[in-house]
PDB file of C-alpha atoms in Angstrom:
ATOM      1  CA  UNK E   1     -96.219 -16.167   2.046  1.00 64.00           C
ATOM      2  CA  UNK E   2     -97.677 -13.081   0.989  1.00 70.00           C
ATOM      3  CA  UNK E   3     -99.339 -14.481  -2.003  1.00 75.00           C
ATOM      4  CA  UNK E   4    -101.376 -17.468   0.230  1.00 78.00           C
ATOM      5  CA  UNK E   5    -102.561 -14.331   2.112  1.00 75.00           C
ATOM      6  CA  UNK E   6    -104.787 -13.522  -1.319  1.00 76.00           C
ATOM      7  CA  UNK E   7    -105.539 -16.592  -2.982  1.00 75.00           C
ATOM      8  CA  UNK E   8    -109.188 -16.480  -1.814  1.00 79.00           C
ATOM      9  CA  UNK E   9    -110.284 -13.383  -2.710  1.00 75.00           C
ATOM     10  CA  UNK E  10    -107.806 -13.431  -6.241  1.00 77.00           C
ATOM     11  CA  UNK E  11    -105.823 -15.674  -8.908  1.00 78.00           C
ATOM     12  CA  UNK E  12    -102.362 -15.274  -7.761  1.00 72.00           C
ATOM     13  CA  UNK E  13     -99.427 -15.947 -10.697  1.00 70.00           C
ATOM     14  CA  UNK E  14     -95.922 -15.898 -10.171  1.00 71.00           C
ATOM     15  CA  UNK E  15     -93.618 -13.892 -12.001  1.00 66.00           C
ATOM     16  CA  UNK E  16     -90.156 -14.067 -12.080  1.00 69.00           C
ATOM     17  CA  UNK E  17     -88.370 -10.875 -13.185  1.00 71.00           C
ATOM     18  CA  UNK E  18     -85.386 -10.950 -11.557  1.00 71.00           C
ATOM     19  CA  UNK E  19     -82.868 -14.266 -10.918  1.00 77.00           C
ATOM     20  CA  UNK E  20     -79.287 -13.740  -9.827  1.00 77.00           C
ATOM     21  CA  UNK E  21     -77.252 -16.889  -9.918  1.00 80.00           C
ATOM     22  CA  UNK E  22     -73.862 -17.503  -9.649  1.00 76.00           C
ATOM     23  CA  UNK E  23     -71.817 -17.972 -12.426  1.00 75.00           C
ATOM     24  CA  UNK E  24     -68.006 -19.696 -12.127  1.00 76.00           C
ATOM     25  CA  UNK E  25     -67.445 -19.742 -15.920  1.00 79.00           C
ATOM     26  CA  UNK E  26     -65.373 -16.735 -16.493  1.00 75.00           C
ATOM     27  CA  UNK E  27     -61.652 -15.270 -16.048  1.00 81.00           C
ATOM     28  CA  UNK E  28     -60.185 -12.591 -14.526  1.00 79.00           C
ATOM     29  CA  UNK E  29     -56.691 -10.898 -15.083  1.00 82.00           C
ATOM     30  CA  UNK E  30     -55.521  -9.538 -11.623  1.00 84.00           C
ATOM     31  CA  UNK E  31     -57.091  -5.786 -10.437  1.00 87.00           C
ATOM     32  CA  UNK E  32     -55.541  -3.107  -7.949  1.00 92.00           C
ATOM     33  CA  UNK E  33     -59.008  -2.435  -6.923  1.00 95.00           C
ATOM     34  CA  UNK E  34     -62.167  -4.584  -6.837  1.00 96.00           C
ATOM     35  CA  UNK E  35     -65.671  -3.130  -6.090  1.00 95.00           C
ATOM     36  CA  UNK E  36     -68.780  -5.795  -5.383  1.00 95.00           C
ATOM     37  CA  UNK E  37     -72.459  -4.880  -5.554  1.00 92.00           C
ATOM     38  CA  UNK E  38     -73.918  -7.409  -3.866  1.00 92.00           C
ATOM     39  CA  UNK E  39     -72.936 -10.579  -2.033  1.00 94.00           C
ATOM     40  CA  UNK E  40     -73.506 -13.025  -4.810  1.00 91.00           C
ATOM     41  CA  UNK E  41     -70.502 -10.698  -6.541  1.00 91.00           C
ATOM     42  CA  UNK E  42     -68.115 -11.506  -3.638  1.00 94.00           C
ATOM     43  CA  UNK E  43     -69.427 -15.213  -3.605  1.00 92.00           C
ATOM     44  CA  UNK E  44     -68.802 -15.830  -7.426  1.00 89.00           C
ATOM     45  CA  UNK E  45     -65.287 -13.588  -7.626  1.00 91.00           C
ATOM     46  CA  UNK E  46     -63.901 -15.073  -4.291  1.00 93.00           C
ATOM     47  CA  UNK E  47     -64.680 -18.283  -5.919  1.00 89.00           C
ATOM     48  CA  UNK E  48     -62.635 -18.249  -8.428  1.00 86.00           C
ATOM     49  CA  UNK E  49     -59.538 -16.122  -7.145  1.00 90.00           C
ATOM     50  CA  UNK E  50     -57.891 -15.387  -3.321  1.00 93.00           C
ATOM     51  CA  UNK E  51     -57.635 -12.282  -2.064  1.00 95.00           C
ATOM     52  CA  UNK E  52     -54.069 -11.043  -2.396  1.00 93.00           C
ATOM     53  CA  UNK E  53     -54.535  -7.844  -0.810  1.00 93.00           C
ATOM     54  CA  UNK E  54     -56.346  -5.868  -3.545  1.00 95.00           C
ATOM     55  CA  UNK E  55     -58.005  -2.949  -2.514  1.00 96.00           C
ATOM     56  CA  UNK E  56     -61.752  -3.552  -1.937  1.00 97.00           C
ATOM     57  CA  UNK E  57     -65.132  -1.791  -2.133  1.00 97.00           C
ATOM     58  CA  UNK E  58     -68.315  -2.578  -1.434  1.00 97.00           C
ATOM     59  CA  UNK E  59     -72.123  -0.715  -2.140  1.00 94.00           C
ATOM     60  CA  UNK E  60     -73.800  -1.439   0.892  1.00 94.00           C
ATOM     61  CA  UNK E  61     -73.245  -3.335   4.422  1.00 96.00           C
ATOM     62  CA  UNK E  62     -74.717  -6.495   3.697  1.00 96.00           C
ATOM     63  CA  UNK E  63     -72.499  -6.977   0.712  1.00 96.00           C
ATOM     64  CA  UNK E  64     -69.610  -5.376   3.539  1.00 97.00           C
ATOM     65  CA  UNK E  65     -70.685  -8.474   5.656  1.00 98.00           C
ATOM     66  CA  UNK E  66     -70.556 -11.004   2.940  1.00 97.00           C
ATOM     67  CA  UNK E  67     -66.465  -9.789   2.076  1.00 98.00           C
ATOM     68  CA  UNK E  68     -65.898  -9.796   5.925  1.00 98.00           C
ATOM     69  CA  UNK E  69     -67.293 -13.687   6.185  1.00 97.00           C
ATOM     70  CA  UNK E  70     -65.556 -14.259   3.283  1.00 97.00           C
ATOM     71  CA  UNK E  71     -62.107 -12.957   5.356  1.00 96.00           C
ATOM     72  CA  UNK E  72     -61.798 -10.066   3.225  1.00 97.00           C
ATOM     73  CA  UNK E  73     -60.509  -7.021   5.563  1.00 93.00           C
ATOM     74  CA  UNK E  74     -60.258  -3.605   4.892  1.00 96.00           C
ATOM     75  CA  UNK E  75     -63.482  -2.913   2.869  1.00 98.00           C
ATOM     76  CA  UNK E  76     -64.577   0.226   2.525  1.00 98.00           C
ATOM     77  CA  UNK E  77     -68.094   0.824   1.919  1.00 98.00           C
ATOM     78  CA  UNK E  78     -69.626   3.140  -0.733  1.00 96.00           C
ATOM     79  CA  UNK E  79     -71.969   6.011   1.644  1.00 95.00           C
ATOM     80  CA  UNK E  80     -74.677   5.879  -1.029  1.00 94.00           C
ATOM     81  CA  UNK E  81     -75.600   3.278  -3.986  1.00 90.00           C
ATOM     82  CA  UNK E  82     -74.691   5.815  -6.130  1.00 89.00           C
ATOM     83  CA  UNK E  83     -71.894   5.951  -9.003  1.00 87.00           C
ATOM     84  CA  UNK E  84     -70.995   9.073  -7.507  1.00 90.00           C
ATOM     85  CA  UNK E  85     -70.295   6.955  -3.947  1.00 93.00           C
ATOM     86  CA  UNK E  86     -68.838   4.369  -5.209  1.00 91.00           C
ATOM     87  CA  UNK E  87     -66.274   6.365  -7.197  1.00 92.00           C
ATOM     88  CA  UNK E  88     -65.751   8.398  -3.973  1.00 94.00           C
ATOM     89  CA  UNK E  89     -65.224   5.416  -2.262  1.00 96.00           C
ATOM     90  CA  UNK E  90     -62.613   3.783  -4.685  1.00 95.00           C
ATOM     91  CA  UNK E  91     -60.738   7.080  -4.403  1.00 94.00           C
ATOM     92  CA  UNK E  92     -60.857   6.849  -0.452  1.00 95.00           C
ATOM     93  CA  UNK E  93     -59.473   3.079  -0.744  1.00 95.00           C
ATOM     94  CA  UNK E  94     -56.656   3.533  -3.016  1.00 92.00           C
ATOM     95  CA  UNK E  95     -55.741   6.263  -0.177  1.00 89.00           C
TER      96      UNK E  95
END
């Protein structure tokens, strides 16, 4: 939409530098803990495996949101997208 805004007054090109699809064609061994970046994580790990009560972690509230919709409880959420966050919070969820 933003791009239609300047295609008057310039020549507008896309370019795509960034695509994050899911993928389903990997396995996984079972984890104690599992930490997600994003939603599509969540999406393409709860895909393939259920939940059996792993410990879980997300970066962020929207990917928070996507576990919870996915009827994943418990998450706790990394205060920061930081390594340093996210190892605090694995610590905090393995108690």
């Amino acid at each position: 939409s933003v791009q239609s805004l300047f295609e008057e007054q310039c020549t507008v090109l896309d370019l795509v530098v960034y695509e994050n699809t899911l993928r389903t064609d990997f396995e996984l061994p079972r984890f104690d803990v599992l930490t997600f970046s994003s939603p599509l994580n969540a999406q393409a790990y709860f895909a393939k495996k259920t939940w059996q009560g792993e410990h879980v972690v997300a970066i962020g509230n929207t990917t928070a949101q996507a576990l919870a919709d996915l009827g994943i409880m418990g998450v706790v959420v990394a205060k920061a997208p930081s390594e340093e966050a996210l190892a605090a919070a694995v610590l905090l969820a393995i108690g």
